[in-house]
Tab-separated table of C-alpha atoms and ligand atoms in Angstrom:
chain	number	residue	atom	x	y	z
A	30	MET	CA	-49.118	-228.011	61.011
A	31	GLY	CA	-45.966	-230.475	60.454
A	32	ALA	CA	-47.917	-233.114	58.537
A	33	ALA	CA	-46.097	-234.858	55.545
A	34	VAL	CA	-48.746	-234.645	53.116
A	35	HIS	CA	-49.128	-238.894	51.978
A	36	ALA	CA	-49.202	-239.587	55.946
A	37	LEU	CA	-51.790	-237.298	56.484
A	38	THR	CA	-55.691	-238.525	57.552
A	39	GLN	CA	-58.335	-237.296	57.447
A	40	ALA	CA	-58.947	-237.544	61.014
A	41	THR	CA	-55.725	-236.558	62.328
A	42	ALA	CA	-56.148	-233.169	59.785
A	43	TYR	CA	-59.534	-233.366	61.297
A	44	ARG	CA	-58.287	-233.353	64.915
A	45	ALA	CA	-55.721	-230.731	63.519
A	46	ILE	CA	-58.148	-228.482	62.733
A	47	GLN	CA	-60.288	-228.757	65.988
A	48	ALA	CA	-57.789	-228.608	67.998
A	49	ARG	CA	-56.642	-224.743	66.001
A	50	SER	CA	-60.113	-223.547	65.660
A	51	ALA	CA	-60.812	-224.073	69.286
A	52	PRO	CA	-62.707	-220.812	69.780
A	53	LYS	CA	-61.557	-217.888	72.224
A	54	PRO	CA	-63.624	-216.310	74.992
A	55	ARG	CA	-64.584	-212.886	72.871
A	56	ARG	CA	-63.372	-209.945	75.112
A	57	ASN	CA	-67.050	-208.005	75.184
A	58	THR	CA	-68.439	-211.458	75.521
A	59	GLU	CA	-66.848	-211.700	78.600
A	60	ARG	CA	-67.576	-208.677	80.047
A	61	MET	CA	-70.731	-208.385	79.359
A	62	LEU	CA	-71.598	-211.674	81.147
A	63	GLU	CA	-69.640	-210.583	84.203
A	64	LYS	CA	-72.034	-207.436	84.466
A	65	THR	CA	-74.794	-209.800	83.912
A	66	ARG	CA	-73.757	-212.309	86.562
A	67	ALA	CA	-72.861	-209.021	88.930
A	68	VAL	CA	-76.041	-207.494	88.605
A	69	LEU	CA	-77.760	-211.372	88.825
A	70	GLU	CA	-76.564	-212.015	92.239
A	71	GLU	CA	-76.957	-208.431	93.594
A	72	LEU	CA	-81.103	-208.667	92.594
A	73	THR	CA	-81.494	-213.015	93.807
A	74	GLY	CA	-78.557	-213.549	95.951
A	75	VAL	CA	-76.975	-215.418	93.933
A	76	ASN	CA	-73.900	-215.333	91.695
A	77	PRO	CA	-74.292	-217.720	88.294
A	78	THR	CA	-72.043	-219.776	85.566
A	79	SER	CA	-71.900	-217.948	82.281
A	80	GLY	CA	-73.294	-220.956	80.950
A	81	ALA	CA	-75.871	-220.561	83.523
A	82	ILE	CA	-76.458	-217.630	81.761
A	83	TRP	CA	-76.679	-219.018	78.271
A	84	THR	CA	-78.943	-222.007	79.466
A	85	SER	CA	-81.116	-219.599	80.467
A	86	LEU	CA	-81.671	-218.731	76.979
A	87	ARG	CA	-81.150	-221.683	75.146
A	88	ARG	CA	-84.046	-223.744	77.489
A	89	ARG	CA	-86.520	-221.687	77.552
A	90	LYS	CA	-88.119	-223.443	80.560
A	91	MET	CA	-92.121	-223.646	80.723
A	92	ALA	CA	-92.085	-221.482	77.372
A	93	THR	CA	-91.621	-217.571	79.737
A	94	LEU	CA	-88.902	-217.215	77.566
A	95	THR	CA	-89.455	-216.452	73.675
A	96	GLN	CA	-87.172	-217.557	70.975
A	97	LYS	CA	-87.351	-214.200	69.524
A	98	PHE	CA	-86.639	-212.608	72.625
A	99	CYS	CA	-83.574	-215.399	73.286
A	100	ALA	CA	-82.057	-214.872	69.606
A	101	TYR	CA	-81.854	-210.724	71.071
A	102	ALA	CA	-80.529	-211.219	74.003
A	103	TRP	CA	-77.950	-214.176	72.888
A	104	ARG	CA	-77.281	-211.686	69.938
A	105	SER	CA	-77.083	-208.513	73.285
A	106	LEU	CA	-74.986	-210.335	75.423
A	107	HIS	CA	-72.281	-211.220	72.367
A	108	GLU	CA	-72.373	-207.311	71.196
A	109	GLY	CA	-73.353	-208.385	68.259
A	110	TYR	CA	-75.415	-205.025	67.574
A	111	LYS	CA	-74.490	-202.573	65.109
A	112	LEU	CA	-74.342	-200.374	67.634
A	113	GLY	CA	-72.265	-197.836	68.675
A	114	LYS	CA	-68.969	-199.589	70.258
A	115	TYR	CA	-69.286	-202.177	67.333
A	116	TRP	CA	-67.570	-199.110	65.074
A	117	ASP	CA	-64.499	-198.838	67.469
A	118	ASN	CA	-63.903	-203.053	66.872
A	119	ILE	CA	-63.913	-201.565	62.199
A	120	ASP	CA	-61.588	-199.575	62.652
A	121	ALA	CA	-59.507	-197.971	65.384
A	122	LEU	CA	-59.111	-194.738	64.481
A	123	ARG	CA	-62.296	-194.024	63.878
A	124	GLU	CA	-62.798	-191.195	66.521
A	125	ASP	CA	-66.925	-191.050	66.047
A	126	ARG	CA	-68.443	-194.056	67.779
A	127	MET	CA	-71.784	-193.843	66.946
A	128	PRO	CA	-73.758	-191.342	68.835
A	129	CYS	CA	-77.425	-191.096	69.481
A	130	LEU	CA	-78.360	-187.842	68.345
A	131	GLU	CA	-81.993	-187.185	69.792
A	132	CYS	CA	-80.511	-187.413	73.319
A	133	GLU	CA	-76.855	-186.731	72.821
A	134	ALA	CA	-75.398	-188.981	74.214
A	135	PRO	CA	-71.474	-190.213	73.628
A	136	VAL	CA	-72.699	-194.155	72.401
A	137	GLU	CA	-75.733	-195.972	71.477
A	138	SER	CA	-75.859	-198.222	73.572
A	139	MET	CA	-77.949	-201.636	74.247
A	140	ASP	CA	-77.889	-200.400	77.056
A	141	HIS	CA	-78.880	-196.517	76.623
A	142	ILE	CA	-81.513	-197.412	74.049
A	143	LEU	CA	-83.403	-199.837	77.327
A	144	ARG	CA	-82.949	-197.447	80.130
A	145	GLU	CA	-81.732	-193.707	78.448
A	146	CYS	CA	-82.998	-193.404	74.986
A	147	ARG	CA	-85.272	-190.691	74.640
A	148	VAL	CA	-86.758	-191.615	71.587
A	149	SER	CA	-87.087	-195.633	72.127
A	150	GLY	CA	-89.938	-195.396	73.583
A	151	GLN	CA	-88.438	-197.128	77.055
A	152	GLU	CA	-89.570	-194.724	78.912
A	153	LEU	CA	-93.359	-195.434	78.687
A	154	VAL	CA	-93.020	-199.389	77.971
A	155	TRP	CA	-91.287	-199.536	81.234
A	156	ASN	CA	-93.755	-197.382	83.048
A	157	LEU	CA	-96.971	-199.646	81.991
A	158	ALA	CA	-94.687	-202.691	82.986
A	159	LYS	CA	-94.395	-201.506	86.485
A	160	GLU	CA	-97.698	-200.292	86.369
A	161	ILE	CA	-99.276	-204.167	84.751
A	162	TRP	CA	-96.504	-205.693	87.661
A	163	SER	CA	-98.082	-202.780	90.226
A	164	GLU	CA	-100.948	-205.166	90.897
A	165	THR	CA	-99.118	-208.246	92.481
A	166	GLY	CA	-97.988	-205.940	95.180
A	167	HIS	CA	-94.230	-206.727	94.729
A	168	GLU	CA	-91.121	-204.826	93.898
A	169	TRP	CA	-89.962	-204.229	90.061
A	170	PRO	CA	-86.769	-204.838	90.222
A	171	TYR	CA	-83.941	-201.799	88.423
A	172	ILE	CA	-83.785	-202.705	84.845
A	173	THR	CA	-80.738	-202.642	83.070
A	174	VAL	CA	-79.042	-204.450	79.925
A	175	GLU	CA	-77.289	-206.806	82.368
A	176	THR	CA	-81.174	-207.617	84.209
A	177	VAL	CA	-82.666	-208.034	81.033
A	178	LEU	CA	-79.940	-210.087	79.461
A	179	GLY	CA	-79.992	-212.314	82.950
A	180	VAL	CA	-83.662	-212.130	82.899
A	181	GLY	CA	-84.113	-215.948	82.828
A	182	LEU	CA	-82.544	-216.105	86.004
A	183	LEU	CA	-84.392	-213.475	87.955
A	184	THR	CA	-86.489	-214.668	90.655
A	185	VAL	CA	-89.771	-212.924	92.395
A	186	LYS	CA	-89.720	-214.725	96.395
A	187	ASP	CA	-92.325	-214.215	99.263
A	188	GLU	CA	-91.135	-213.027	102.709
A	189	ASN	CA	-89.592	-216.566	103.885
A	190	GLY	CA	-87.091	-216.531	100.910
A	191	LYS	CA	-89.357	-219.235	98.872
A	192	VAL	CA	-89.116	-219.160	94.978
A	193	LEU	CA	-92.900	-217.864	93.590
A	194	ARG	CA	-92.970	-219.800	90.486
A	195	GLY	CA	-95.930	-217.633	88.694
A	196	ARG	CA	-94.908	-214.791	90.101
A	197	THR	CA	-91.260	-215.232	88.587
A	198	ARG	CA	-92.663	-215.889	84.987
A	199	LEU	CA	-94.581	-213.196	85.221
A	200	LEU	CA	-91.950	-210.723	86.064
A	201	GLN	CA	-89.869	-212.670	83.378
A	202	ILE	CA	-92.849	-212.173	80.507
A	203	LEU	CA	-92.803	-208.967	80.996
A	204	ILE	CA	-89.366	-207.981	81.575
A	205	SER	CA	-88.558	-209.870	78.207
A	206	GLU	CA	-91.786	-209.242	76.206
A	207	CYS	CA	-90.466	-204.981	76.929
A	208	ALA	CA	-86.941	-204.985	75.777
A	209	HIS	CA	-87.754	-206.458	72.922
A	210	LEU	CA	-90.429	-204.327	71.971
A	211	ILE	CA	-88.245	-201.111	72.826
A	212	TRP	CA	-85.483	-202.615	70.948
A	213	CYS	CA	-87.841	-203.541	67.974
A	214	LEU	CA	-89.628	-199.549	68.046
A	215	ARG	CA	-86.047	-198.128	68.052
A	216	CYS	CA	-85.032	-200.424	64.999
A	217	GLU	CA	-88.862	-199.390	63.178
A	218	TRP	CA	-88.183	-195.410	63.640
A	219	ARG	CA	-84.014	-195.849	62.965
A	220	ILE	CA	-84.487	-197.828	60.179
A	221	GLY	CA	-88.170	-198.145	58.780
A	222	ARG	CA	-88.949	-194.427	59.435
A	223	GLY	CA	-85.532	-193.345	58.721
A	224	GLY	CA	-85.146	-191.405	62.459
A	225	ASP	CA	-87.856	-188.795	61.765
A	226	LEU	CA	-88.156	-187.282	64.658
A	227	THR	CA	-92.049	-186.441	63.445
A	228	GLN	CA	-92.526	-189.517	63.074
A	229	LEU	CA	-92.038	-190.781	65.966
A	230	HIS	CA	-94.253	-193.956	67.910
A	231	THR	CA	-96.902	-192.103	69.195
A	232	GLU	CA	-98.050	-192.861	72.984
A	233	PRO	CA	-100.841	-194.950	71.838
A	234	GLU	CA	-99.453	-196.757	69.579
A	235	ILE	CA	-96.716	-197.949	72.519
A	236	ARG	CA	-100.207	-199.026	74.504
A	237	ASN	CA	-101.373	-200.734	71.994
A	238	ARG	CA	-98.922	-202.895	71.285
A	239	LEU	CA	-97.459	-203.679	74.096
A	240	ARG	CA	-100.686	-204.588	75.217
A	241	ALA	CA	-100.588	-206.822	72.344
A	242	ALA	CA	-97.893	-208.330	73.468
A	243	VAL	CA	-98.859	-208.603	76.629
A	244	SER	CA	-102.181	-210.935	75.552
A	245	LYS	CA	-100.872	-212.334	72.628
A	246	ARG	CA	-98.712	-213.672	75.842
A	247	LEU	CA	-101.564	-214.889	77.853
A	248	ARG	CA	-103.486	-216.370	75.345
A	249	ILE	CA	-100.553	-218.190	74.206
A	250	ASP	CA	-100.453	-219.394	77.844
A	251	TRP	CA	-103.459	-220.872	77.902
A	252	ALA	CA	-103.303	-222.935	74.565
A	253	LEU	CA	-100.320	-224.781	75.945
A	254	ALA	CA	-101.239	-225.967	78.958
A	255	ASN	CA	-105.266	-227.222	76.963
A	256	LYS	CA	-104.182	-231.410	78.025
A	257	GLN	CA	-105.889	-232.445	75.958
A	258	ALA	CA	-104.002	-231.237	73.263
A	259	TYR	CA	-100.139	-231.130	74.575
A	260	GLY	CA	-100.721	-234.328	76.842
A	261	ARG	CA	-97.760	-233.945	78.933
A	262	LYS	CA	-96.392	-231.563	77.446
A	263	ALA	CA	-98.688	-229.495	78.340
A	264	LEU	CA	-97.654	-226.407	80.572
A	265	ASN	CA	-98.806	-226.570	84.689
A	266	ALA	CA	-102.387	-225.037	84.609
A	267	ARG	CA	-101.634	-223.728	88.061
A	268	VAL	CA	-98.476	-222.666	87.703
A	269	VAL	CA	-99.939	-220.517	84.231
A	270	GLU	CA	-102.982	-219.396	86.405
A	271	ALA	CA	-100.300	-218.253	89.389
A	272	THR	CA	-98.712	-216.134	86.987
A	273	TRP	CA	-101.370	-213.976	85.458
A	274	PHE	CA	-103.340	-214.341	88.976
A	275	LYS	CA	-104.809	-210.247	89.891
A	276	VAL	CA	-103.191	-209.417	86.178
A	277	ALA	CA	-105.062	-210.097	83.529
A	278	ALA	CA	-107.907	-212.266	82.943
A	279	GLY	CA	-108.572	-216.335	83.824
A	280	ARG	CA	-109.508	-219.442	81.587
A	281	GLU	CA	-112.757	-219.061	81.114
A	282	SER	CA	-112.269	-215.460	80.350
A	283	ILE	CA	-110.426	-215.962	77.818
A	284	ARG	CA	-112.559	-218.539	76.254
A	285	ARG	CA	-115.621	-216.504	76.157
A	286	ASP	CA	-113.331	-213.578	74.220
A	287	LEU	CA	-112.056	-216.148	72.099
A	288	VAL	CA	-115.815	-216.285	71.571
A	289	ALA	CA	-116.507	-213.133	70.946
A	290	PRO	CA	-113.547	-211.861	69.739
A	291	GLY	CA	-111.682	-208.570	69.965
A	292	VAL	CA	-113.482	-207.454	73.545
A	293	LEU	CA	-110.468	-208.275	76.244
A	294	VAL	CA	-107.369	-210.398	74.781
A	295	GLY	CA	-107.677	-208.645	70.807
A	296	THR	CA	-108.974	-210.002	67.622
A	297	ALA	CA	-109.645	-213.174	66.360
A	298	SER	CA	-107.109	-213.427	63.257
A	299	SER	CA	-104.438	-213.510	66.085
A	300	ARG	CA	-106.112	-215.516	68.661
A	301	ARG	CA	-104.223	-218.982	67.153
A	302	PRO	CA	-100.647	-218.585	67.513
A	303	ARG	CA	-98.174	-220.574	64.790
A	304	GLY	CA	-94.968	-221.206	63.626
A	305	ARG	CA	-91.554	-221.406	65.882
A	306	ASN	CA	-92.654	-217.994	67.975
A	307	ARG	CA	-95.445	-219.620	69.908
B	430	ZN	ZN1	-81.524	-192.178	72.308
């Protein structure tokens, strides 16, 4: 602003543009982060910085959270999905938000989809997760959208307050996989199946989807723990062991299943993870 064109260098212009376009924190994002931090404090006793929440979605420590989940969580933190409230910003005069007609909920928010909705399959998915988790003997946390978005910072501790790495990892895997599955089921039904109530995902369908998602993670874990293949980048086999302890088969039985596919952990065609999402 105010620079004469003939005196303007590229560097000056660049600096000026940089200074002007510094992004302001978005109000919705700030509010979502604030709520997520409060819930994390309640669950872990530590109030993390907003930066720590973003980092937990970017670094993907020990391959616990998938890239797909992180993209979903990142966008949800920005309230970037076109759900209920989105329409408020589009047209301030518009009275009717996008409701969830099936539940007679006034707004179809991400929290509604994950926690209350009767057509997203959430209830069954969370019940199955709790069933798996019950093998660990630890308490299952109360799940809201904030628990899901801050999942990378959740911890499980023993009675002396020591963080249990394996159990922490399993909890993060279960919550993130379930939340992402619920979101996928909701989108498939609403968009792919036209929101037709006669075409809701059936109970066996949902069970199979969750089982497939969890066994995929189990197989990938053991594949990534392969020192010959990954050297120093391999996952710590002891942490992988501790993650699935009591909950699922160990490395040896997975090897056997891969030889005789389809027994416990899925079919031969899906046994080898491909691409960036493995
Ligand atoms: Zn609903």
